[in-house]
Short mmCIF file of C-alpha atoms in Angstrom, two decimals:
data_model
loop_
_atom_site.label_atom_id
_atom_site.label_comp_id
_atom_site.label_asym_id
_atom_site.label_seq_id
_atom_site.Cartn_x
_atom_site.Cartn_y
_atom_site.Cartn_z
CA UNK A 18 0.00 0.00 0.00
CA UNK A 19 1.50 3.28 -1.08
CA UNK A 20 1.91 5.92 1.61
CA UNK A 21 2.58 8.86 -0.68
CA UNK A 22 0.21 11.79 -0.59
CA UNK A 23 -0.35 14.87 -2.66
CA UNK A 24 -2.57 17.90 -2.19
CA UNK A 25 -5.99 17.64 -3.84
CA UNK A 26 -5.57 21.08 -5.29
CA UNK A 27 -2.47 20.08 -7.27
CA UNK A 28 -2.61 21.11 -10.93
CA UNK A 29 -3.98 18.68 -13.44
CA UNK A 30 -1.58 16.86 -15.61
CA UNK A 31 -1.22 16.75 -19.35
CA UNK A 32 -4.03 14.49 -20.59
CA UNK A 33 -1.72 12.92 -23.12
CA UNK A 34 0.52 11.69 -20.28
CA UNK A 35 -1.85 10.87 -17.42
CA UNK A 36 -3.61 7.62 -18.22
CA UNK A 37 -5.97 5.43 -16.28
CA UNK A 38 -4.76 1.90 -15.54
CA UNK A 39 -6.97 0.58 -18.35
CA UNK A 40 -5.44 2.97 -20.88
CA UNK A 41 -8.12 5.68 -20.92
CA UNK A 42 -7.11 9.32 -20.54
CA UNK A 43 -7.17 10.83 -17.06
CA UNK A 44 -9.44 13.80 -16.43
CA UNK A 45 -7.58 14.61 -13.18
CA UNK A 46 -4.57 13.32 -11.27
CA UNK A 47 -6.77 12.00 -8.48
CA UNK A 48 -7.37 8.53 -9.98
CA UNK A 49 -3.74 7.55 -10.39
CA UNK A 50 -3.72 4.97 -7.58
CA UNK A 51 -1.89 7.25 -5.13
CA UNK A 52 -3.20 8.73 -1.87
CA UNK A 53 -4.57 12.28 -2.05
CA UNK A 54 -6.03 14.79 0.38
CA UNK A 55 -9.31 16.65 0.25
CA UNK A 56 -9.87 20.34 -0.48
CA UNK A 57 -7.95 22.61 1.95
CA UNK A 58 -11.23 24.32 2.90
CA UNK A 59 -12.70 21.03 4.19
CA UNK A 60 -12.06 21.82 7.92
CA UNK A 61 -13.85 25.15 7.54
CA UNK A 62 -16.82 23.61 5.75
CA UNK A 63 -17.12 20.77 8.25
CA UNK A 64 -16.76 22.61 11.54
CA UNK A 65 -15.56 26.14 11.02
CA UNK A 66 -18.93 27.49 9.94
CA UNK A 67 -20.45 26.21 13.18
CA UNK A 68 -17.82 28.04 15.22
CA UNK A 69 -18.41 31.24 13.25
CA UNK A 70 -22.17 30.95 13.74
CA UNK A 71 -21.73 30.28 17.48
CA UNK A 72 -19.45 33.30 17.81
CA UNK A 73 -22.00 35.44 15.99
CA UNK A 74 -24.75 34.34 18.41
CA UNK A 75 -22.59 35.17 21.44
CA UNK A 76 -21.64 38.58 20.09
CA UNK A 77 -25.24 39.41 19.24
CA UNK A 78 -26.28 38.61 22.82
CA UNK A 79 -23.50 40.72 24.34
CA UNK A 80 -23.44 43.59 21.86
CA UNK A 81 -24.84 46.18 24.29
CA UNK A 82 -22.42 45.20 27.04
CA UNK A 83 -19.52 45.40 24.59
CA UNK A 84 -20.57 48.85 23.43
CA UNK A 85 -20.86 50.05 27.04
CA UNK A 86 -17.48 48.54 27.86
CA UNK A 87 -15.80 50.46 25.05
CA UNK A 88 -17.71 53.72 25.54
CA UNK A 89 -18.00 53.55 29.32
CA UNK A 90 -21.76 53.00 29.44
CA UNK A 91 -23.83 52.12 32.53
CA UNK A 92 -23.56 48.35 31.95
CA UNK A 93 -19.80 48.24 31.42
CA UNK A 94 -19.12 46.40 34.67
CA UNK A 95 -22.52 45.04 35.62
CA UNK A 96 -21.90 42.19 38.04
CA UNK A 97 -25.21 40.66 37.06
CA UNK A 98 -24.15 39.52 33.59
CA UNK A 99 -21.46 37.26 32.17
CA UNK A 100 -19.47 40.10 30.61
CA UNK A 101 -19.34 41.95 33.91
CA UNK A 102 -18.00 38.84 35.63
CA UNK A 103 -15.30 38.50 32.98
CA UNK A 104 -14.14 42.12 33.00
CA UNK A 105 -13.85 42.76 36.76
CA UNK A 106 -10.99 41.81 39.11
CA UNK A 107 -8.51 41.31 36.29
CA UNK A 108 -10.14 38.21 34.89
CA UNK A 109 -10.34 39.45 31.30
CA UNK A 110 -6.78 38.62 30.20
CA UNK A 111 -6.69 35.02 31.59
CA UNK A 112 -10.10 34.24 30.16
CA UNK A 113 -9.15 35.64 26.75
CA UNK A 114 -5.99 33.52 26.81
CA UNK A 115 -8.08 30.43 27.60
CA UNK A 116 -10.49 31.22 24.76
CA UNK A 117 -7.61 31.76 22.33
CA UNK A 118 -5.97 28.51 23.45
CA UNK A 119 -9.23 26.60 22.91
CA UNK A 120 -9.66 28.11 19.45
CA UNK A 121 -6.08 27.28 18.53
CA UNK A 122 -6.60 23.71 19.75
CA UNK A 123 -9.76 23.38 17.64
CA UNK A 124 -7.93 24.71 14.57
CA UNK A 125 -5.03 22.29 15.15
CA UNK A 126 -7.42 19.35 15.57
CA UNK A 127 -9.26 20.27 12.35
CA UNK A 128 -5.96 20.64 10.50
CA UNK A 129 -4.59 17.31 11.72
CA UNK A 130 -7.91 15.64 10.91
CA UNK A 131 -7.67 17.00 7.37
CA UNK A 132 -4.06 15.82 7.07
CA UNK A 133 -4.92 12.21 7.94
CA UNK A 134 -8.10 12.13 5.81
CA UNK A 135 -6.88 10.73 2.49
CA UNK A 136 -8.30 8.77 -0.40
CA UNK A 137 -7.14 6.94 -3.48
CA UNK A 138 -8.75 5.55 -6.62
CA UNK A 139 -7.42 2.44 -8.35
CA UNK A 140 -8.82 0.51 -11.30
CA UNK A 141 -10.74 -1.73 -8.86
CA UNK A 142 -11.64 0.17 -5.68
CA UNK A 143 -12.04 3.57 -4.06
CA UNK A 144 -10.53 3.79 -0.57
CA UNK A 145 -10.83 6.43 2.16
CA UNK A 146 -8.78 6.67 5.38
CA UNK A 147 -9.89 9.10 8.09
CA UNK A 148 -9.90 9.71 11.83
CA UNK A 149 -7.39 11.35 14.11
CA UNK A 150 -8.05 9.30 17.26
CA UNK A 151 -10.52 6.70 16.05
CA UNK A 152 -9.27 5.54 12.68
CA UNK A 153 -11.71 4.62 9.91
CA UNK A 154 -11.13 2.85 6.62
CA UNK A 155 -13.76 2.46 3.88
CA UNK A 156 -13.48 0.67 0.58
CA UNK A 157 -15.92 0.45 -2.31
CA UNK A 158 -15.58 -1.75 -5.38
CA UNK A 159 -15.94 0.08 -8.66
CA UNK A 160 -17.95 -2.74 -10.24
CA UNK A 161 -20.53 -2.29 -7.45
CA UNK A 162 -21.05 1.44 -8.01
CA UNK A 163 -24.73 2.36 -8.28
CA UNK A 164 -24.26 6.05 -9.00
CA UNK A 165 -22.03 9.05 -8.36
CA UNK A 166 -23.58 12.17 -6.91
CA UNK A 167 -21.99 15.63 -6.79
CA UNK A 168 -23.58 17.99 -4.27
CA UNK A 169 -22.66 21.67 -4.11
CA UNK A 170 -24.04 23.21 -0.90
CA UNK A 171 -24.42 26.98 -0.90
CA UNK A 172 -21.43 27.82 1.32
CA UNK A 173 -19.25 25.21 -0.38
CA UNK A 174 -20.02 26.81 -3.74
CA UNK A 175 -18.75 30.14 -2.41
CA UNK A 176 -15.39 28.49 -1.71
CA UNK A 177 -15.41 26.59 -5.00
CA UNK A 178 -15.87 23.18 -3.34
CA UNK A 179 -18.23 20.24 -3.82
CA UNK A 180 -19.04 16.94 -2.14
CA UNK A 181 -18.60 13.73 -4.13
CA UNK A 182 -20.65 10.75 -2.94
CA UNK A 183 -20.04 7.35 -4.51
CA UNK A 184 -23.10 5.13 -4.07
CA UNK A 185 -22.00 1.52 -3.63
CA UNK A 186 -24.36 -1.46 -3.43
CA UNK A 187 -25.08 -2.45 0.15
CA UNK A 188 -26.45 -0.93 3.34
CA UNK A 189 -24.48 2.15 4.42
CA UNK A 190 -21.75 1.24 1.94
CA UNK A 191 -21.42 4.63 0.27
CA UNK A 192 -18.07 6.43 0.13
CA UNK A 193 -18.06 10.23 0.55
CA UNK A 194 -15.36 12.70 -0.37
CA UNK A 195 -16.27 16.01 1.20
CA UNK A 196 -14.88 18.22 -0.05
CA UNK A 197 -13.07 18.51 -3.40
CA UNK A 198 -12.71 21.48 -5.67
CA UNK A 199 -15.73 21.77 -7.97
CA UNK A 200 -13.77 21.11 -11.14
CA UNK A 201 -11.87 18.18 -9.65
CA UNK A 202 -15.08 16.65 -8.30
CA UNK A 203 -16.57 16.62 -11.78
CA UNK A 204 -13.36 15.34 -13.33
CA UNK A 205 -12.93 12.63 -10.72
CA UNK A 206 -16.45 11.40 -11.35
CA UNK A 207 -15.55 11.01 -15.01
CA UNK A 208 -12.39 9.08 -14.08
CA UNK A 209 -14.25 6.73 -11.73
CA UNK A 210 -16.94 6.05 -14.32
CA UNK A 211 -14.30 5.38 -16.97
CA UNK A 212 -12.62 2.88 -14.65
CA UNK A 213 -15.89 1.24 -13.62
CA UNK A 214 -17.10 0.98 -17.23
CA UNK A 215 -14.20 -1.22 -18.33
CA UNK A 216 -13.51 1.08 -21.27
CA UNK A 217 -10.30 0.30 -23.13
CA UNK A 218 -10.49 3.31 -25.40
CA UNK A 219 -8.06 6.19 -25.21
CA UNK A 220 -10.46 8.96 -26.12
CA UNK A 221 -8.59 12.23 -26.20
CA UNK A 222 -11.79 14.28 -26.29
CA UNK A 223 -12.86 12.88 -22.93
CA UNK A 224 -9.89 14.37 -21.13
CA UNK A 225 -10.47 17.57 -19.18
CA UNK A 226 -8.07 20.11 -20.61
CA UNK A 227 -6.84 23.08 -18.61
CA UNK A 228 -9.63 25.62 -18.24
CA UNK A 229 -8.77 28.65 -20.43
CA UNK A 230 -11.08 30.96 -18.47
CA UNK A 231 -9.86 33.39 -15.84
CA UNK A 232 -10.18 32.69 -12.13
CA UNK A 233 -13.18 34.98 -11.58
CA UNK A 234 -15.06 33.69 -14.64
CA UNK A 235 -14.41 30.09 -13.67
CA UNK A 236 -15.53 30.66 -10.06
CA UNK A 237 -18.75 32.39 -11.18
CA UNK A 238 -19.50 29.46 -13.51
CA UNK A 239 -18.90 26.99 -10.69
CA UNK A 240 -21.23 28.92 -8.40
CA UNK A 241 -24.21 29.22 -10.76
CA UNK A 242 -23.94 26.10 -12.93
CA UNK A 243 -25.40 22.80 -11.71
CA UNK A 244 -23.36 20.94 -14.32
CA UNK A 245 -19.71 21.83 -14.94
CA UNK A 246 -19.05 19.41 -17.77
CA UNK A 247 -21.41 20.23 -20.66
CA UNK A 248 -19.17 18.27 -23.03
CA UNK A 249 -20.20 15.09 -21.21
CA UNK A 250 -23.76 15.97 -20.22
CA UNK A 251 -25.86 17.63 -22.95
CA UNK A 252 -26.79 21.21 -22.02
CA UNK A 253 -30.47 20.57 -22.84
CA UNK A 254 -32.54 18.37 -20.58
CA UNK A 255 -34.75 15.69 -22.12
CA UNK A 256 -37.68 17.10 -20.12
CA UNK A 257 -38.27 20.38 -18.30
CA UNK A 258 -40.21 20.93 -15.09
CA UNK A 259 -41.85 24.34 -15.38
CA UNK A 260 -42.32 26.38 -12.22
CA UNK A 261 -46.11 26.54 -12.57
CA UNK A 262 -46.41 22.78 -12.95
CA UNK A 263 -44.02 22.25 -10.04
CA UNK A 264 -46.04 24.50 -7.72
CA UNK A 265 -49.30 22.87 -8.80
CA UNK A 266 -47.94 19.35 -8.28
CA UNK A 267 -46.75 20.23 -4.77
CA UNK A 268 -50.08 21.76 -3.76
CA UNK A 269 -51.99 18.76 -5.16
CA UNK A 270 -49.66 16.15 -3.72
CA UNK A 271 -51.06 13.53 -1.33
CA UNK A 272 -48.84 14.67 1.53
CA UNK A 273 -49.83 18.32 1.13
CA UNK A 274 -53.52 17.45 0.98
CA UNK A 275 -53.28 15.22 4.07
CA UNK A 276 -51.47 17.88 6.12
CA UNK A 277 -53.88 20.64 5.09
CA UNK A 278 -56.87 18.41 5.86
CA UNK A 279 -55.42 17.60 9.29
CA UNK A 280 -54.75 21.27 10.09
CA UNK A 281 -58.20 22.40 8.96
CA UNK A 282 -59.95 19.60 10.83
CA UNK A 283 -57.99 20.41 13.99
CA UNK A 284 -58.76 24.13 13.74
CA UNK A 285 -62.48 23.55 13.12
CA UNK A 286 -62.65 21.05 15.97
CA UNK A 287 -60.94 23.46 18.38
CA UNK A 288 -63.36 26.26 17.56
CA UNK A 289 -66.38 23.93 17.67
CA UNK A 290 -65.67 22.81 21.24
CA UNK A 291 -64.98 26.38 22.35
CA UNK A 292 -61.26 25.82 22.92
CA UNK A 293 -59.76 28.17 20.38
CA UNK A 294 -56.45 28.29 22.26
CA UNK A 295 -56.02 24.60 21.39
CA UNK A 296 -55.13 25.70 17.86
CA UNK A 297 -51.60 26.22 19.16
CA UNK A 298 -51.25 22.43 19.13
CA UNK A 299 -51.43 22.62 15.33
CA UNK A 300 -48.31 24.80 15.08
CA UNK A 301 -45.96 21.78 14.57
CA UNK A 302 -48.18 20.56 11.72
CA UNK A 303 -48.15 24.02 10.11
CA UNK A 304 -44.36 24.13 10.38
CA UNK A 305 -44.12 20.61 8.93
CA UNK A 306 -46.30 21.65 6.01
CA UNK A 307 -44.23 24.76 5.35
CA UNK A 308 -41.00 22.79 5.56
CA UNK A 309 -42.33 20.14 3.19
CA UNK A 310 -43.49 22.72 0.63
CA UNK A 311 -40.25 24.72 0.79
CA UNK A 312 -37.90 21.73 0.56
CA UNK A 313 -39.81 20.05 -2.23
CA UNK A 314 -39.97 23.29 -4.23
CA UNK A 315 -36.31 24.31 -3.84
CA UNK A 316 -35.02 20.78 -4.37
CA UNK A 317 -36.96 20.29 -7.60
CA UNK A 318 -36.07 23.60 -9.24
CA UNK A 319 -33.68 23.56 -12.19
CA UNK A 320 -34.42 19.89 -12.75
CA UNK A 321 -32.64 18.29 -15.68
CA UNK A 322 -32.14 14.78 -17.00
CA UNK A 323 -30.02 13.70 -19.96
CA UNK A 324 -28.08 10.74 -21.29
CA UNK A 325 -24.28 10.55 -21.10
CA UNK A 326 -21.82 7.88 -22.26
CA UNK A 327 -21.78 6.58 -18.67
CA UNK A 328 -25.48 6.57 -17.89
CA UNK A 329 -28.27 8.97 -16.98
CA UNK A 330 -27.35 12.36 -15.48
CA UNK A 331 -29.97 13.90 -13.15
CA UNK A 332 -29.53 17.45 -11.84
CA UNK A 333 -31.64 19.67 -9.59
CA UNK A 334 -31.54 22.25 -6.83
CA UNK A 335 -31.62 26.00 -6.15
CA UNK A 336 -29.53 26.70 -3.04
CA UNK A 337 -27.83 23.30 -2.93
CA UNK A 338 -27.00 22.03 -6.40
CA UNK A 339 -26.82 18.32 -7.09
CA UNK A 340 -26.19 16.24 -10.16
CA UNK A 341 -25.87 12.48 -10.19
CA UNK A 342 -24.86 9.93 -12.80
CA UNK A 343 -26.63 6.56 -12.74
CA UNK A 344 -24.56 4.01 -14.69
CA UNK A 345 -26.38 1.48 -16.90
CA UNK A 346 -27.96 -1.46 -15.11
CA UNK A 347 -28.11 0.21 -11.69
CA UNK A 348 -31.88 0.69 -11.74
CA UNK A 349 -33.50 -2.33 -10.05
CA UNK A 350 -37.12 -1.33 -10.54
CA UNK A 351 -39.08 1.67 -11.82
CA UNK A 352 -42.54 2.84 -10.86
CA UNK A 353 -44.69 5.39 -12.67
CA UNK A 354 -47.30 6.68 -10.23
CA UNK A 355 -50.19 9.15 -10.43
CA UNK A 356 -51.75 10.55 -7.23
CA UNK A 357 -55.48 10.98 -7.45
CA UNK A 358 -55.36 14.81 -7.48
CA UNK A 359 -52.95 14.71 -10.42
CA UNK A 360 -55.49 12.89 -12.58
CA UNK A 361 -57.11 15.97 -14.14
CA UNK A 362 -53.85 17.75 -15.21
CA UNK A 363 -52.39 14.39 -16.33
CA UNK A 364 -49.22 14.49 -14.23
CA UNK A 365 -47.06 11.56 -13.14
CA UNK A 366 -43.95 10.92 -11.04
CA UNK A 367 -41.23 8.30 -11.45
CA UNK A 368 -39.51 6.53 -8.55
CA UNK A 369 -36.83 3.85 -8.64
CA UNK A 370 -35.22 1.24 -6.41
CA UNK A 371 -31.45 1.20 -6.19
CA UNK A 372 -29.03 -1.11 -4.41
CA UNK A 373 -27.68 1.69 -2.21
CA UNK A 374 -28.96 4.27 0.24
CA UNK A 375 -27.64 7.73 -0.41
CA UNK A 376 -27.55 10.43 2.28
CA UNK A 377 -28.12 13.06 -0.37
CA UNK A 378 -31.64 14.24 -1.07
CA UNK A 379 -33.29 13.70 -4.42
CA UNK A 380 -35.25 15.96 -6.74
CA UNK A 381 -38.25 16.15 -4.40
CA UNK A 382 -36.33 16.24 -1.10
CA UNK A 383 -36.75 12.47 -0.71
CA UNK A 384 -33.88 10.02 -0.70
CA UNK A 385 -32.39 9.70 -4.16
CA UNK A 386 -35.24 7.58 -5.50
CA UNK A 387 -37.41 10.15 -7.31
CA UNK A 388 -36.09 10.49 -10.84
CA UNK A 389 -38.94 12.61 -12.24
CA UNK A 390 -40.76 14.76 -9.64
CA UNK A 391 -43.61 15.64 -12.03
CA UNK A 392 -44.23 15.33 -15.76
CA UNK A 393 -46.89 14.61 -18.36
CA UNK A 394 -47.21 11.34 -20.28
CA UNK A 395 -44.73 12.35 -22.98
CA UNK A 396 -42.18 13.35 -20.31
CA UNK A 397 -42.63 9.99 -18.62
CA UNK A 398 -42.03 8.07 -21.85
CA UNK A 399 -38.87 10.08 -22.53
CA UNK A 400 -37.47 9.41 -19.06
CA UNK A 401 -38.32 5.71 -19.28
CA UNK A 402 -36.44 5.62 -22.57
CA UNK A 403 -33.34 6.85 -20.73
CA UNK A 404 -33.70 4.62 -17.69
CA UNK A 405 -34.63 1.46 -19.62
CA UNK A 406 -33.08 1.74 -23.08
CA UNK A 407 -33.53 -1.98 -23.72
CA UNK A 408 -37.30 -1.47 -23.99
CA UNK A 409 -36.84 0.17 -27.37
CA UNK A 410 -39.29 2.19 -29.44
CA UNK A 411 -41.41 -0.87 -30.18
CA UNK A 412 -42.44 -1.00 -26.52
CA UNK A 413 -43.89 2.53 -26.49
CA UNK A 414 -47.44 1.30 -27.06
CA UNK A 415 -47.05 -1.25 -24.26
CA UNK A 416 -45.74 1.41 -21.87
CA UNK A 417 -48.50 3.85 -22.79
CA UNK A 418 -51.14 1.20 -22.21
CA UNK A 419 -49.54 0.27 -18.92
CA UNK A 420 -49.66 3.88 -17.75
CA UNK A 421 -53.11 5.03 -18.86
CA UNK A 422 -54.84 2.04 -20.49
CA UNK A 423 -57.21 -0.66 -19.34
CA UNK A 424 -57.94 -4.14 -20.65
CA UNK A 425 -55.55 -6.43 -22.46
CA UNK A 426 -55.41 -4.93 -25.96
CA UNK A 427 -51.66 -4.21 -25.79
CA UNK A 428 -50.53 -7.48 -24.29
CA UNK A 429 -51.48 -7.18 -20.61
CA UNK A 430 -52.95 -10.22 -18.92
CA UNK A 431 -55.62 -8.95 -16.53
CA UNK A 432 -57.38 -10.40 -13.50
CA UNK A 433 -60.22 -12.83 -14.28
CA UNK A 434 -63.87 -11.84 -13.94
CA UNK A 435 -64.25 -13.73 -10.68
CA UNK A 436 -61.69 -11.37 -9.10
CA UNK A 437 -64.22 -8.52 -9.35
CA UNK A 438 -65.13 -9.21 -5.72
CA UNK A 439 -61.71 -8.01 -4.51
CA UNK A 440 -60.84 -5.69 -7.42
CA UNK A 441 -64.19 -3.98 -8.01
CA UNK A 442 -62.84 -0.80 -9.63
CA UNK A 443 -59.36 -1.82 -10.76
CA UNK A 444 -59.85 -5.28 -12.29
CA UNK A 445 -59.46 -3.97 -15.85
CA UNK A 446 -56.17 -2.30 -14.90
CA UNK A 447 -54.86 -5.12 -12.75
CA UNK A 448 -52.52 -7.14 -14.95
CA UNK A 449 -48.99 -7.92 -16.12
CA UNK A 450 -47.10 -7.99 -19.39
CA UNK A 451 -43.65 -8.84 -20.71
CA UNK A 452 -41.24 -6.77 -22.78
CA UNK A 453 -37.69 -7.66 -23.89
CA UNK A 454 -35.84 -8.30 -20.64
CA UNK A 455 -38.56 -6.63 -18.54
CA UNK A 456 -41.57 -7.49 -16.40
CA UNK A 457 -44.40 -4.93 -16.27
CA UNK A 458 -47.03 -4.86 -13.50
CA UNK A 459 -50.03 -2.52 -13.85
CA UNK A 460 -52.54 -1.76 -11.10
CA UNK A 461 -54.78 0.89 -9.53
CA UNK A 462 -57.88 2.65 -10.82
CA UNK A 463 -57.72 5.59 -8.39
CA UNK A 464 -53.99 5.75 -7.67
CA UNK A 465 -52.54 4.46 -10.94
CA UNK A 466 -49.21 2.65 -10.94
CA UNK A 467 -47.01 0.91 -13.48
CA UNK A 468 -44.02 -1.02 -12.13
CA UNK A 469 -41.22 -2.13 -14.44
CA UNK A 470 -38.53 -4.59 -13.31
CA UNK A 471 -35.51 -5.52 -15.46
CA UNK A 472 -35.20 -9.30 -15.37
CA UNK A 473 -31.45 -9.09 -14.74
CA UNK A 474 -32.19 -7.22 -11.49
CA UNK A 475 -34.78 -9.66 -10.13
CA UNK A 476 -33.74 -11.25 -6.82
CA UNK A 477 -36.52 -13.87 -6.66
CA UNK A 478 -40.10 -14.58 -7.75
CA UNK A 479 -42.89 -15.82 -5.49
CA UNK A 480 -46.61 -16.54 -5.61
CA UNK A 481 -48.82 -16.68 -2.51
CA UNK A 482 -52.45 -17.48 -1.69
CA UNK A 483 -54.63 -16.72 1.31
CA UNK A 484 -58.02 -18.29 2.13
CA UNK A 485 -60.00 -15.79 0.03
CA UNK A 486 -57.59 -16.09 -2.90
CA UNK A 487 -57.81 -19.90 -2.77
CA UNK A 488 -61.60 -19.73 -2.86
CA UNK A 489 -61.45 -17.48 -5.93
CA UNK A 490 -58.65 -19.51 -7.58
CA UNK A 491 -56.39 -16.46 -7.83
CA UNK A 492 -52.89 -15.72 -6.49
CA UNK A 493 -50.60 -12.89 -5.46
CA UNK A 494 -47.40 -12.45 -7.51
CA UNK A 495 -44.22 -10.99 -5.99
CA UNK A 496 -41.17 -9.95 -8.03
CA UNK A 497 -38.52 -9.26 -5.41
CA UNK A 498 -35.85 -6.60 -5.95
CA UNK A 499 -33.72 -4.54 -3.57
CA UNK A 500 -35.48 -2.66 -0.78
CA UNK A 501 -36.91 0.72 -1.75
CA UNK A 502 -40.10 2.70 -2.32
CA UNK A 503 -41.12 0.47 -5.25
CA UNK A 504 -42.86 -2.82 -4.41
CA UNK A 505 -43.19 -5.06 -7.46
CA UNK A 506 -46.24 -7.14 -6.67
CA UNK A 507 -49.64 -7.82 -8.15
CA UNK A 508 -52.72 -9.39 -6.58
CA UNK A 509 -55.78 -11.19 -7.94
CA UNK A 510 -53.95 -12.98 -10.77
CA UNK A 511 -55.53 -16.18 -12.10
CA UNK A 512 -53.94 -19.12 -10.29
CA UNK A 513 -52.87 -21.05 -13.38
CA UNK A 514 -51.65 -17.89 -15.07
CA UNK A 515 -49.64 -17.01 -11.94
CA UNK A 516 -47.98 -20.45 -11.95
CA UNK A 517 -47.08 -20.04 -15.62
CA UNK A 518 -45.77 -16.54 -14.87
CA UNK A 519 -43.62 -17.91 -12.04
CA UNK A 520 -42.08 -20.66 -14.19
CA UNK A 521 -41.48 -18.47 -17.22
CA UNK A 522 -39.98 -15.50 -15.35
CA UNK A 523 -37.76 -17.76 -13.23
CA UNK A 524 -36.14 -19.19 -16.36
CA UNK A 525 -35.84 -15.80 -18.07
CA UNK A 526 -34.22 -14.26 -15.00
CA UNK A 527 -31.48 -16.90 -14.95
CA UNK A 528 -30.70 -16.27 -18.61
CA UNK A 529 -30.84 -12.48 -18.17
CA UNK A 530 -28.41 -12.57 -15.25
CA UNK A 531 -26.05 -14.86 -17.17
CA UNK A 532 -25.88 -12.49 -20.15
CA UNK A 533 -25.88 -9.22 -18.19
CA UNK A 534 -22.72 -7.16 -18.69
CA UNK A 535 -23.82 -3.75 -17.41
CA UNK A 536 -21.25 -3.81 -14.61
CA UNK A 537 -18.67 -3.12 -17.36
CA UNK A 538 -20.89 -1.17 -19.71
CA UNK A 539 -18.16 0.16 -22.01
CA UNK A 540 -15.88 -2.85 -22.07
CA UNK A 541 -14.67 -3.84 -25.51
CA UNK A 542 -16.35 -6.83 -27.11
CA UNK A 543 -14.05 -9.80 -26.86
CA UNK A 544 -12.97 -11.02 -30.26
CA UNK A 545 -15.73 -8.94 -31.86
#
């Protein structure tokens, strides 16, 4: 294990000389297999801002006493306050020395913590060492990467820094690098994706050349742009979320409606029983509603989604900017859902299951599972085309029927007539279909849902029956994937059809897993 280190802010090398271990051109010098340090401003961003804020609070509380102390006011030596205690009997100098010593100690601890926090990227793993007293070591395999997210918090953007989070399959297996310079974060993501893809090409145009812009122009671009690499991610998003639609979708969302209904019911009940003061109990619910509306709105602004050579790039955010790349094959299931209040405007949202749990928030302030916060039918079909390219154009009619259709005209096998007892309103929408390498499950007449599971991502298949289902000769089908907001299951399926579905999908899953090569999505074809 190499013990050499170099500063993260070191200049980038000549792209014709710095090569990845697989022969591809380096975008930065941070993926050369050596140990590197984080951005020099990391200690300030991690703990320094808290100290500054705490000092500001203390000064604001003692401002009058400080003014009187300087100008000789009536409260200059008031024994009844903390400042008076400090300034009398010669205590000021010793206490100031203690405060300075504590601050120096904190600075030294932050500095030493930054010095020992190092990382390195090889052609197989990403490793991070940290901890001054309690040492920590994390390692993530590149072939298990589920996505790479770059988050630019507001204060970090001021200092030209960004947080790079590498989502690795497994519970709490993610590797975070906070913070890097904004340009190096974007370049390092490209390097990691090149390594993980198995690409053997030496593509000169993929190297990040030295930025010809001046310092001020570059810093302004880093501060306002959610995406710093337009040569890799197309500048135009496949779909756009307009502000009016975003506001409308938030106001008509299930959560918003439930919170408003609860607040109104509580207020009316308090007045009806003559206890108007009880309305104060509703304050936490009002604050929760305001927080939900604000976070969802700010996190979904400037939404963008586009295809790149290394997967789908999703960007969003107003104060905190975030853009994430999802490599091919990392989506384990997709669900297109329509809340009941979105029915009239024809809006939908798309959620996914992934084999990792990111600490970063997604486009609607949820965990990174919402890929499209709101869109019409055409937007949904475009996003599905990016997430599931293997469906192809020939599956458009099947997808459209799965989203808005009923019956089995486009290939869906629906629940039998005898299932009307348990699927009174949704029987004509309750069914499944198959597409190349995919399983589609459609359900819901009031809250419509279409769930799509790539066969290569299926963990297991199961069918179950309870007493009522046995009496009706129907079964419940489960297509198990990784844990997430999407549950791929369908009830009230004809028993014999469910058994055939189980046998057929089980065989197809084995073949799909055997032929899946998305873990090395750009690897050269052997002996092509």
